[in-house]
Amino acid sequence: MARDFEYDIGVVGGGAAGLTVASGSAQLGAGTVLIEKEAALGGDCLHYGCVPSKTLIHAANVYHRIKTAGMLGLPRIDPPPVDFKEVARHIRSVIETIQKHDSEERFCGLGARVLFGSPRFSDPHTVDLNGRNVSAKKWVIATGSSPAIPPIPGLSETPHLTNRDIFSLEKLPESMLVLGGGPIGTEMSQAFSRLGTRVTVVDMAPQILPREDADMVAPVMEQMASEGVRFYLEHAIAAVKNTGSTKEVTLKSPSGKTFRLDAETILVALGRKPNIRDLGLEDIGVSTGPGGVQLDRRLRSTVKHIFAAGDVTGGYQFTHAAGYEGGIVISNAVFHLPRKADYTLLPWCTYCDPELASIGMNEKAAQAAGIKYSVWSEPFSGNDRSLAEAGGVGKIKLLLDEKDTPIGVQIVGPRAGDLLGEWAAALNGKVKLSTLAAAVHPYPTL
């Protein structure tokens, strides 16, 4: 006998992936419930990630331009120190503006039911939410991720910052040790350095942004170092200690020598962990691992009517990836059209200065895949607009396979993320290089 369900589709998590699924399914006429454990929709991206970080980065870049105006022949200015309370207030105002787009009222207006609380699956179709049962024919897990805090001796007992704390500080730290040189660590290191904090970056990898090619990372590191950021790479973090007035980190160098660094505060940016605890997934047969919910290419879990999307999958942890995956789920769960996720041409960008953006394979990925390739590159020093505005720093790199088909593009330079958009359109549209080369662009542009 067929079972009746309260909703056609239930979504757990109100971040980018969950909002994509909820809005799409509701507008298509499916009975939709969206459950969020936090007090407001929007997820990590809106409240602790993309939006506040890019707002902070912009503020830091403007302050940096003021301080370096003399390089452009403008009057040299020594601006007063940054009042971080005011910066934090501005960040909150931007979040509040965007929050209207991700509001409960908007999603209810689209036809979804929005509930708040911490759900736990009691059976494969039902969650317990605040003491009541909520059932759906299909479910989507879109609970995102949280900062990973590794078991470094002393770290859990030492006050430290993560991306959840850093945008609401009462004052600008005089000094900061950033543990981790990935995208979050890199972006925040440069931003706080530009605002006036003495920043030191520590990472076990031989370079920051270890996923990227070394030649593309070099201009970023050179710029950051020129602004005063210190780097301790290929150094292991042996211990962390709270001394009261400062935070102390013991490092082990590649030669095995140990020494200590101290700073007013520590920012932990050592990766992310999926938010899968306390959902009861293991009790209903949904397989999970250290990376998150285990899925097939249609983003179905081991319980086929339960899907997952976004950071909780342990894959590409970008907002645009979460939105893309939300679309894949809608195709499979609502339209019943089998559609598989394909990340071959997923773009990404780290918003440092210079920006570093990529789509497709870089040299590291091509080498790991055993693909023979050739490289074509052009420096920004050959671009007049770049020389006029940004000093010609960086380059663009195009990888071609043996058939001269583009397999990847990387750009390090001014507005690299924006420039990558043209390549995203060209590669997804399978535009021939001859056609791309024949296009006329206005002069002078990047």
PDB file of N, CA and C in Angstrom, residues 103-200:
ATOM      1  N   SER A 103      15.434  35.349   2.261  1.00  0.00           N
ATOM      2  CA  SER A 103      14.586  35.430   3.443  1.00  0.00           C
ATOM      3  C   SER A 103      13.536  34.321   3.471  1.00  0.00           C
ATOM      4  N   GLU A 104      13.033  34.055   4.668  1.00  0.00           N
ATOM      5  CA  GLU A 104      11.937  33.104   4.829  1.00  0.00           C
ATOM      6  C   GLU A 104      10.716  33.558   4.030  1.00  0.00           C
ATOM      7  N   GLU A 105      10.449  34.864   4.067  1.00  0.00           N
ATOM      8  CA  GLU A 105       9.277  35.397   3.365  1.00  0.00           C
ATOM      9  C   GLU A 105       9.358  35.133   1.867  1.00  0.00           C
ATOM     10  N   ARG A 106      10.542  35.314   1.298  1.00  0.00           N
ATOM     11  CA  ARG A 106      10.684  35.102  -0.145  1.00  0.00           C
ATOM     12  C   ARG A 106      10.424  33.650  -0.508  1.00  0.00           C
ATOM     13  N   PHE A 107      10.993  32.732   0.256  1.00  0.00           N
ATOM     14  CA  PHE A 107      10.836  31.322  -0.103  1.00  0.00           C
ATOM     15  C   PHE A 107       9.418  30.823   0.174  1.00  0.00           C
ATOM     16  N   CYS A 108       8.786  31.376   1.178  1.00  0.00           N
ATOM     17  CA  CYS A 108       7.375  31.048   1.379  1.00  0.00           C
ATOM     18  C   CYS A 108       6.549  31.574   0.204  1.00  0.00           C
ATOM     19  N   GLY A 109       6.928  32.754  -0.293  1.00  0.00           N
ATOM     20  CA  GLY A 109       6.248  33.323  -1.449  1.00  0.00           C
ATOM     21  C   GLY A 109       6.423  32.496  -2.708  1.00  0.00           C
ATOM     22  N   LEU A 110       7.529  31.760  -2.783  1.00  0.00           N
ATOM     23  CA  LEU A 110       7.757  30.880  -3.934  1.00  0.00           C
ATOM     24  C   LEU A 110       6.972  29.577  -3.825  1.00  0.00           C
ATOM     25  N   GLY A 111       6.422  29.337  -2.642  1.00  0.00           N
ATOM     26  CA  GLY A 111       5.613  28.134  -2.462  1.00  0.00           C
ATOM     27  C   GLY A 111       6.199  27.098  -1.542  1.00  0.00           C
ATOM     28  N   ALA A 112       7.373  27.359  -0.955  1.00  0.00           N
ATOM     29  CA  ALA A 112       7.985  26.406  -0.041  1.00  0.00           C
ATOM     30  C   ALA A 112       7.524  26.660   1.391  1.00  0.00           C
ATOM     31  N   ARG A 113       7.550  25.635   2.195  1.00  0.00           N
ATOM     32  CA  ARG A 113       7.325  25.778   3.639  1.00  0.00           C
ATOM     33  C   ARG A 113       8.699  25.852   4.293  1.00  0.00           C
ATOM     34  N   VAL A 114       8.931  26.827   5.136  1.00  0.00           N
ATOM     35  CA  VAL A 114      10.218  26.999   5.793  1.00  0.00           C
ATOM     36  C   VAL A 114      10.060  26.725   7.287  1.00  0.00           C
ATOM     37  N   LEU A 115      10.859  25.790   7.791  1.00  0.00           N
ATOM     38  CA  LEU A 115      10.834  25.431   9.206  1.00  0.00           C
ATOM     39  C   LEU A 115      12.247  25.568   9.781  1.00  0.00           C
ATOM     40  N   PHE A 116      12.333  25.892  11.053  1.00  0.00           N
ATOM     41  CA  PHE A 116      13.631  26.053  11.708  1.00  0.00           C
ATOM     42  C   PHE A 116      13.774  25.050  12.841  1.00  0.00           C
ATOM     43  N   GLY A 117      14.991  24.532  12.980  1.00  0.00           N
ATOM     44  CA  GLY A 117      15.281  23.554  14.019  1.00  0.00           C
ATOM     45  C   GLY A 117      16.327  22.576  13.545  1.00  0.00           C
ATOM     46  N   SER A 118      16.664  21.601  14.394  1.00  0.00           N
ATOM     47  CA  SER A 118      17.688  20.598  14.083  1.00  0.00           C
ATOM     48  C   SER A 118      17.007  19.253  13.848  1.00  0.00           C
ATOM     49  N   PRO A 119      16.833  18.854  12.593  1.00  0.00           N
ATOM     50  CA  PRO A 119      16.117  17.617  12.297  1.00  0.00           C
ATOM     51  C   PRO A 119      17.005  16.378  12.465  1.00  0.00           C
ATOM     52  N   ARG A 120      16.374  15.263  12.721  1.00  0.00           N
ATOM     53  CA  ARG A 120      17.069  13.971  12.752  1.00  0.00           C
ATOM     54  C   ARG A 120      16.148  12.932  12.118  1.00  0.00           C
ATOM     55  N   PHE A 121      16.724  12.135  11.206  1.00  0.00           N
ATOM     56  CA  PHE A 121      15.909  11.136  10.517  1.00  0.00           C
ATOM     57  C   PHE A 121      15.498  10.035  11.485  1.00  0.00           C
ATOM     58  N   SER A 122      14.195   9.774  11.513  1.00  0.00           N
ATOM     59  CA  SER A 122      13.665   8.669  12.310  1.00  0.00           C
ATOM     60  C   SER A 122      13.385   7.461  11.429  1.00  0.00           C
ATOM     61  N   ASP A 123      13.167   7.690  10.138  1.00  0.00           N
ATOM     62  CA  ASP A 123      13.105   6.633   9.134  1.00  0.00           C
ATOM     63  C   ASP A 123      13.486   7.273   7.801  1.00  0.00           C
ATOM     64  N   PRO A 124      13.665   6.514   6.724  1.00  0.00           N
ATOM     65  CA  PRO A 124      14.176   7.083   5.475  1.00  0.00           C
ATOM     66  C   PRO A 124      13.312   8.176   4.845  1.00  0.00           C
ATOM     67  N   HIS A 125      12.084   8.334   5.299  1.00  0.00           N
ATOM     68  CA  HIS A 125      11.207   9.364   4.742  1.00  0.00           C
ATOM     69  C   HIS A 125      10.797  10.421   5.767  1.00  0.00           C
ATOM     70  N   THR A 126      11.247  10.293   7.003  1.00  0.00           N
ATOM     71  CA  THR A 126      10.714  11.151   8.066  1.00  0.00           C
ATOM     72  C   THR A 126      11.838  11.693   8.945  1.00  0.00           C
ATOM     73  N   VAL A 127      11.714  12.969   9.296  1.00  0.00           N
ATOM     74  CA  VAL A 127      12.620  13.548  10.282  1.00  0.00           C
ATOM     75  C   VAL A 127      11.818  13.978  11.503  1.00  0.00           C
ATOM     76  N   ASP A 128      12.507  13.916  12.636  1.00  0.00           N
ATOM     77  CA  ASP A 128      11.944  14.451  13.869  1.00  0.00           C
ATOM     78  C   ASP A 128      12.450  15.879  14.000  1.00  0.00           C
ATOM     79  N   LEU A 129      11.538  16.838  14.044  1.00  0.00           N
ATOM     80  CA  LEU A 129      11.905  18.248  14.126  1.00  0.00           C
ATOM     81  C   LEU A 129      11.153  18.895  15.282  1.00  0.00           C
ATOM     82  N   ASN A 130      11.889  19.246  16.292  1.00  0.00           N
ATOM     83  CA  ASN A 130      11.292  19.915  17.458  1.00  0.00           C
ATOM     84  C   ASN A 130      10.122  19.115  18.039  1.00  0.00           C
ATOM     85  N   GLY A 131      10.257  17.773  18.008  1.00  0.00           N
ATOM     86  CA  GLY A 131       9.233  16.920  18.601  1.00  0.00           C
ATOM     87  C   GLY A 131       8.084  16.553  17.692  1.00  0.00           C
ATOM     88  N   ARG A 132       8.121  16.997  16.441  1.00  0.00           N
ATOM     89  CA  ARG A 132       7.068  16.626  15.490  1.00  0.00           C
ATOM     90  C   ARG A 132       7.677  15.923  14.297  1.00  0.00           C
ATOM     91  N   ASN A 133       6.902  15.069  13.640  1.00  0.00           N
ATOM     92  CA  ASN A 133       7.373  14.351  12.462  1.00  0.00           C
ATOM     93  C   ASN A 133       7.083  15.145  11.195  1.00  0.00           C
ATOM     94  N   VAL A 134       8.076  15.205  10.323  1.00  0.00           N
ATOM     95  CA  VAL A 134       7.924  15.832   9.012  1.00  0.00           C
ATOM     96  C   VAL A 134       8.338  14.791   7.977  1.00  0.00           C
ATOM     97  N   SER A 135       7.437  14.442   7.075  1.00  0.00           N
ATOM     98  CA  SER A 135       7.715  13.391   6.102  1.00  0.00           C
ATOM     99  C   SER A 135       7.742  13.948   4.686  1.00  0.00           C
ATOM    100  N   ALA A 136       8.569  13.318   3.843  1.00  0.00           N
ATOM    101  CA  ALA A 136       8.657  13.706   2.433  1.00  0.00           C
ATOM    102  C   ALA A 136       8.995  12.480   1.600  1.00  0.00           C
ATOM    103  N   LYS A 137       8.528  12.472   0.373  1.00  0.00           N
ATOM    104  CA  LYS A 137       8.808  11.346  -0.525  1.00  0.00           C
ATOM    105  C   LYS A 137      10.293  11.268  -0.848  1.00  0.00           C
ATOM    106  N   LYS A 138      10.899  12.437  -1.007  1.00  0.00           N
ATOM    107  CA  LYS A 138      12.336  12.502  -1.285  1.00  0.00           C
ATOM    108  C   LYS A 138      12.960  13.562  -0.385  1.00  0.00           C
ATOM    109  N   TRP A 139      14.249  13.348  -0.083  1.00  0.00           N
ATOM    110  CA  TRP A 139      14.968  14.284   0.772  1.00  0.00           C
ATOM    111  C   TRP A 139      16.280  14.693   0.127  1.00  0.00           C
ATOM    112  N   VAL A 140      16.709  15.899   0.467  1.00  0.00           N
ATOM    113  CA  VAL A 140      18.003  16.414   0.002  1.00  0.00           C
ATOM    114  C   VAL A 140      18.790  16.885   1.223  1.00  0.00           C
ATOM    115  N   ILE A 141      19.987  16.338   1.401  1.00  0.00           N
ATOM    116  CA  ILE A 141      20.880  16.756   2.483  1.00  0.00           C
ATOM    117  C   ILE A 141      21.778  17.863   1.946  1.00  0.00           C
ATOM    118  N   ALA A 142      21.631  19.060   2.480  1.00  0.00           N
ATOM    119  CA  ALA A 142      22.423  20.207   2.015  1.00  0.00           C
ATOM    120  C   ALA A 142      22.875  21.024   3.233  1.00  0.00           C
ATOM    121  N   THR A 143      23.472  20.306   4.183  1.00  0.00           N
ATOM    122  CA  THR A 143      23.795  20.913   5.478  1.00  0.00           C
ATOM    123  C   THR A 143      25.159  21.600   5.525  1.00  0.00           C
ATOM    124  N   GLY A 144      25.895  21.584   4.414  1.00  0.00           N
ATOM    125  CA  GLY A 144      27.126  22.354   4.335  1.00  0.00           C
ATOM    126  C   GLY A 144      28.287  21.764   5.110  1.00  0.00           C
ATOM    127  N   SER A 145      29.212  22.651   5.494  1.00  0.00           N
ATOM    128  CA  SER A 145      30.424  22.224   6.194  1.00  0.00           C
ATOM    129  C   SER A 145      30.776  23.245   7.268  1.00  0.00           C
ATOM    130  N   SER A 146      31.709  22.854   8.122  1.00  0.00           N
ATOM    131  CA  SER A 146      32.186  23.716   9.211  1.00  0.00           C
ATOM    132  C   SER A 146      33.708  23.692   9.226  1.00  0.00           C
ATOM    133  N   PRO A 147      34.332  24.674   9.894  1.00  0.00           N
ATOM    134  CA  PRO A 147      35.800  24.655   9.971  1.00  0.00           C
ATOM    135  C   PRO A 147      36.291  23.388  10.657  1.00  0.00           C
ATOM    136  N   ALA A 148      37.299  22.766  10.064  1.00  0.00           N
ATOM    137  CA  ALA A 148      37.916  21.590  10.679  1.00  0.00           C
ATOM    138  C   ALA A 148      38.969  22.047  11.682  1.00  0.00           C
ATOM    139  N   ILE A 149      38.908  21.512  12.874  1.00  0.00           N
ATOM    140  CA  ILE A 149      39.892  21.834  13.918  1.00  0.00           C
ATOM    141  C   ILE A 149      40.709  20.571  14.173  1.00  0.00           C
ATOM    142  N   PRO A 150      41.918  20.489  13.614  1.00  0.00           N
ATOM    143  CA  PRO A 150      42.725  19.270  13.748  1.00  0.00           C
ATOM    144  C   PRO A 150      43.145  19.034  15.194  1.00  0.00           C
ATOM    145  N   PRO A 151      43.502  17.784  15.525  1.00  0.00           N
ATOM    146  CA  PRO A 151      43.896  17.456  16.906  1.00  0.00           C
ATOM    147  C   PRO A 151      45.340  17.872  17.214  1.00  0.00           C
ATOM    148  N   ILE A 152      45.637  19.150  17.030  1.00  0.00           N
ATOM    149  CA  ILE A 152      46.959  19.683  17.361  1.00  0.00           C
ATOM    150  C   ILE A 152      47.018  19.882  18.873  1.00  0.00           C
ATOM    151  N   PRO A 153      48.039  19.389  19.539  1.00  0.00           N
ATOM    152  CA  PRO A 153      48.110  19.549  20.993  1.00  0.00           C
ATOM    153  C   PRO A 153      47.958  21.003  21.425  1.00  0.00           C
ATOM    154  N   GLY A 154      46.994  21.250  22.303  1.00  0.00           N
ATOM    155  CA  GLY A 154      46.774  22.576  22.848  1.00  0.00           C
ATOM    156  C   GLY A 154      45.828  23.457  22.065  1.00  0.00           C
ATOM    157  N   LEU A 155      45.482  23.067  20.832  1.00  0.00           N
ATOM    158  CA  LEU A 155      44.660  23.961  20.008  1.00  0.00           C
ATOM    159  C   LEU A 155      43.247  24.103  20.562  1.00  0.00           C
ATOM    160  N   SER A 156      42.639  22.999  20.974  1.00  0.00           N
ATOM    161  CA  SER A 156      41.261  23.076  21.464  1.00  0.00           C
ATOM    162  C   SER A 156      41.152  23.868  22.760  1.00  0.00           C
ATOM    163  N   GLU A 157      42.254  23.959  23.516  1.00  0.00           N
ATOM    164  CA  GLU A 157      42.236  24.714  24.770  1.00  0.00           C
ATOM    165  C   GLU A 157      42.650  26.172  24.583  1.00  0.00           C
ATOM    166  N   THR A 158      43.054  26.529  23.374  1.00  0.00           N
ATOM    167  CA  THR A 158      43.543  27.883  23.105  1.00  0.00           C
ATOM    168  C   THR A 158      42.502  28.664  22.308  1.00  0.00           C
ATOM    169  N   PRO A 159      42.066  29.823  22.783  1.00  0.00           N
ATOM    170  CA  PRO A 159      41.122  30.631  21.996  1.00  0.00           C
ATOM    171  C   PRO A 159      41.687  30.914  20.602  1.00  0.00           C
ATOM    172  N   HIS A 160      40.859  30.700  19.585  1.00  0.00           N
ATOM    173  CA  HIS A 160      41.292  30.934  18.213  1.00  0.00           C
ATOM    174  C   HIS A 160      40.089  31.342  17.366  1.00  0.00           C
ATOM    175  N   LEU A 161      40.391  31.854  16.198  1.00  0.00           N
ATOM    176  CA  LEU A 161      39.365  32.312  15.274  1.00  0.00           C
ATOM    177  C   LEU A 161      39.194  31.312  14.139  1.00  0.00           C
ATOM    178  N   THR A 162      37.988  31.277  13.570  1.00  0.00           N
ATOM    179  CA  THR A 162      37.727  30.605  12.305  1.00  0.00           C
ATOM    180  C   THR A 162      36.941  31.588  11.442  1.00  0.00           C
ATOM    181  N   ASN A 163      36.507  31.136  10.285  1.00  0.00           N
ATOM    182  CA  ASN A 163      35.725  32.028   9.428  1.00  0.00           C
ATOM    183  C   ASN A 163      34.403  32.437  10.078  1.00  0.00           C
ATOM    184  N   ARG A 164      33.965  31.729  11.100  1.00  0.00           N
ATOM    185  CA  ARG A 164      32.710  32.088  11.774  1.00  0.00           C
ATOM    186  C   ARG A 164      32.887  33.265  12.732  1.00  0.00           C
ATOM    187  N   ASP A 165      34.136  33.592  13.088  1.00  0.00           N
ATOM    188  CA  ASP A 165      34.375  34.649  14.076  1.00  0.00           C
ATOM    189  C   ASP A 165      35.015  35.906  13.485  1.00  0.00           C
ATOM    190  N   ILE A 166      35.722  35.735  12.390  1.00  0.00           N
ATOM    191  CA  ILE A 166      36.686  36.755  11.977  1.00  0.00           C
ATOM    192  C   ILE A 166      36.038  38.034  11.456  1.00  0.00           C
ATOM    193  N   PHE A 167      34.786  37.951  11.033  1.00  0.00           N
ATOM    194  CA  PHE A 167      34.143  39.131  10.440  1.00  0.00           C
ATOM    195  C   PHE A 167      33.393  39.981  11.463  1.00  0.00           C
ATOM    196  N   SER A 168      33.413  39.565  12.715  1.00  0.00           N
ATOM    197  CA  SER A 168      32.692  40.320  13.743  1.00  0.00           C
ATOM    198  C   SER A 168      33.597  40.691  14.912  1.00  0.00           C
ATOM    199  N   LEU A 169      34.891  40.820  14.649  1.00  0.00           N
ATOM    200  CA  LEU A 169      35.827  41.184  15.710  1.00  0.00           C
ATOM    201  C   LEU A 169      35.543  42.596  16.218  1.00  0.00           C
ATOM    202  N   GLU A 170      35.820  42.808  17.501  1.00  0.00           N
ATOM    203  CA  GLU A 170      35.627  44.118  18.103  1.00  0.00           C
ATOM    204  C   GLU A 170      36.739  45.101  17.717  1.00  0.00           C
ATOM    205  N   LYS A 171      37.936  44.540  17.460  1.00  0.00           N
ATOM    206  CA  LYS A 171      39.050  45.405  17.066  1.00  0.00           C
ATOM    207  C   LYS A 171      39.990  44.645  16.141  1.00  0.00           C
ATOM    208  N   LEU A 172      40.798  45.393  15.435  1.00  0.00           N
ATOM    209  CA  LEU A 172      41.769  44.797  14.522  1.00  0.00           C
ATOM    210  C   LEU A 172      42.922  44.212  15.338  1.00  0.00           C
ATOM    211  N   PRO A 173      43.236  42.920  15.152  1.00  0.00           N
ATOM    212  CA  PRO A 173      44.367  42.346  15.894  1.00  0.00           C
ATOM    213  C   PRO A 173      45.687  42.997  15.457  1.00  0.00           C
ATOM    214  N   GLU A 174      46.579  43.200  16.438  1.00  0.00           N
ATOM    215  CA  GLU A 174      47.897  43.719  16.089  1.00  0.00           C
ATOM    216  C   GLU A 174      48.698  42.694  15.311  1.00  0.00           C
ATOM    217  N   SER A 175      48.524  41.410  15.653  1.00  0.00           N
ATOM    218  CA  SER A 175      49.264  40.343  14.968  1.00  0.00           C
ATOM    219  C   SER A 175      48.391  39.107  14.877  1.00  0.00           C
ATOM    220  N   MET A 176      48.646  38.298  13.849  1.00  0.00           N
ATOM    221  CA  MET A 176      47.818  37.129  13.605  1.00  0.00           C
ATOM    222  C   MET A 176      48.668  36.017  12.997  1.00  0.00           C
ATOM    223  N   LEU A 177      48.542  34.814  13.559  1.00  0.00           N
ATOM    224  CA  LEU A 177      49.124  33.612  12.966  1.00  0.00           C
ATOM    225  C   LEU A 177      48.009  32.888  12.215  1.00  0.00           C
ATOM    226  N   VAL A 178      48.186  32.715  10.920  1.00  0.00           N
ATOM    227  CA  VAL A 178      47.184  32.034  10.102  1.00  0.00           C
ATOM    228  C   VAL A 178      47.668  30.619   9.861  1.00  0.00           C
ATOM    229  N   LEU A 179      46.924  29.654  10.383  1.00  0.00           N
ATOM    230  CA  LEU A 179      47.274  28.250  10.217  1.00  0.00           C
ATOM    231  C   LEU A 179      46.542  27.715   8.999  1.00  0.00           C
ATOM    232  N   GLY A 180      47.252  27.596   7.897  1.00  0.00           N
ATOM    233  CA  GLY A 180      46.653  27.115   6.656  1.00  0.00           C
ATOM    234  C   GLY A 180      46.806  28.114   5.533  1.00  0.00           C
ATOM    235  N   GLY A 181      47.339  27.648   4.402  1.00  0.00           N
ATOM    236  CA  GLY A 181      47.557  28.529   3.260  1.00  0.00           C
ATOM    237  C   GLY A 181      46.658  28.229   2.085  1.00  0.00           C
ATOM    238  N   GLY A 182      45.469  27.684   2.359  1.00  0.00           N
ATOM    239  CA  GLY A 182      44.492  27.472   1.298  1.00  0.00           C
ATOM    240  C   GLY A 182      43.802  28.769   0.921  1.00  0.00           C
ATOM    241  N   PRO A 183      42.703  28.698   0.164  1.00  0.00           N
ATOM    242  CA  PRO A 183      42.021  29.923  -0.270  1.00  0.00           C
ATOM    243  C   PRO A 183      41.591  30.834   0.876  1.00  0.00           C
ATOM    244  N   ILE A 184      40.984  30.279   1.944  1.00  0.00           N
ATOM    245  CA  ILE A 184      40.535  31.117   3.058  1.00  0.00           C
ATOM    246  C   ILE A 184      41.730  31.759   3.750  1.00  0.00           C
ATOM    247  N   GLY A 185      42.747  30.953   4.054  1.00  0.00           N
ATOM    248  CA  GLY A 185      43.930  31.479   4.719  1.00  0.00           C
ATOM    249  C   GLY A 185      44.631  32.542   3.907  1.00  0.00           C
ATOM    250  N   THR A 186      44.721  32.325   2.595  1.00  0.00           N
ATOM    251  CA  THR A 186      45.399  33.283   1.720  1.00  0.00           C
ATOM    252  C   THR A 186      44.632  34.588   1.633  1.00  0.00           C
ATOM    253  N   GLU A 187      43.330  34.502   1.368  1.00  0.00           N
ATOM    254  CA  GLU A 187      42.525  35.716   1.244  1.00  0.00           C
ATOM    255  C   GLU A 187      42.530  36.529   2.525  1.00  0.00           C
ATOM    256  N   MET A 188      42.316  35.870   3.651  1.00  0.00           N
ATOM    257  CA  MET A 188      42.237  36.598   4.915  1.00  0.00           C
ATOM    258  C   MET A 188      43.605  37.125   5.349  1.00  0.00           C
ATOM    259  N   SER A 189      44.669  36.401   5.042  1.00  0.00           N
ATOM    260  CA  SER A 189      46.013  36.872   5.379  1.00  0.00           C
ATOM    261  C   SER A 189      46.302  38.200   4.706  1.00  0.00           C
ATOM    262  N   GLN A 190      46.033  38.273   3.421  1.00  0.00           N
ATOM    263  CA  GLN A 190      46.319  39.516   2.707  1.00  0.00           C
ATOM    264  C   GLN A 190      45.385  40.640   3.147  1.00  0.00           C
ATOM    265  N   ALA A 191      44.112  40.320   3.360  1.00  0.00           N
ATOM    266  CA  ALA A 191      43.159  41.355   3.757  1.00  0.00           C
ATOM    267  C   ALA A 191      43.536  41.969   5.102  1.00  0.00           C
ATOM    268  N   PHE A 192      43.815  41.134   6.099  1.00  0.00           N
ATOM    269  CA  PHE A 192      44.159  41.671   7.418  1.00  0.00           C
ATOM    270  C   PHE A 192      45.516  42.357   7.407  1.00  0.00           C
ATOM    271  N   SER A 193      46.437  41.861   6.597  1.00  0.00           N
ATOM    272  CA  SER A 193      47.724  42.552   6.471  1.00  0.00           C
ATOM    273  C   SER A 193      47.530  43.951   5.908  1.00  0.00           C
ATOM    274  N   ARG A 194      46.682  44.082   4.908  1.00  0.00           N
ATOM    275  CA  ARG A 194      46.441  45.391   4.302  1.00  0.00           C
ATOM    276  C   ARG A 194      45.727  46.336   5.263  1.00  0.00           C
ATOM    277  N   LEU A 195      44.952  45.773   6.169  1.00  0.00           N
ATOM    278  CA  LEU A 195      44.264  46.621   7.150  1.00  0.00           C
ATOM    279  C   LEU A 195      45.183  47.059   8.290  1.00  0.00           C
ATOM    280  N   GLY A 196      46.335  46.378   8.430  1.00  0.00           N
ATOM    281  CA  GLY A 196      47.297  46.805   9.437  1.00  0.00           C
ATOM    282  C   GLY A 196      47.745  45.754  10.421  1.00  0.00           C
ATOM    283  N   THR A 197      47.299  44.522  10.269  1.00  0.00           N
ATOM    284  CA  THR A 197      47.714  43.430  11.145  1.00  0.00           C
ATOM    285  C   THR A 197      49.021  42.816  10.651  1.00  0.00           C
ATOM    286  N   ARG A 198      49.932  42.482  11.579  1.00  0.00           N
ATOM    287  CA  ARG A 198      51.145  41.743  11.208  1.00  0.00           C
ATOM    288  C   ARG A 198      50.763  40.269  11.067  1.00  0.00           C
ATOM    289  N   VAL A 199      50.898  39.742   9.867  1.00  0.00           N
ATOM    290  CA  VAL A 199      50.371  38.410   9.558  1.00  0.00           C
ATOM    291  C   VAL A 199      51.498  37.438   9.232  1.00  0.00           C
ATOM    292  N   THR A 200      51.389  36.244   9.794  1.00  0.00           N
ATOM    293  CA  THR A 200      52.305  35.144   9.482  1.00  0.00           C
ATOM    294  C   THR A 200      51.473  33.934   9.076  1.00  0.00           C
TER     295      THR A 200
END
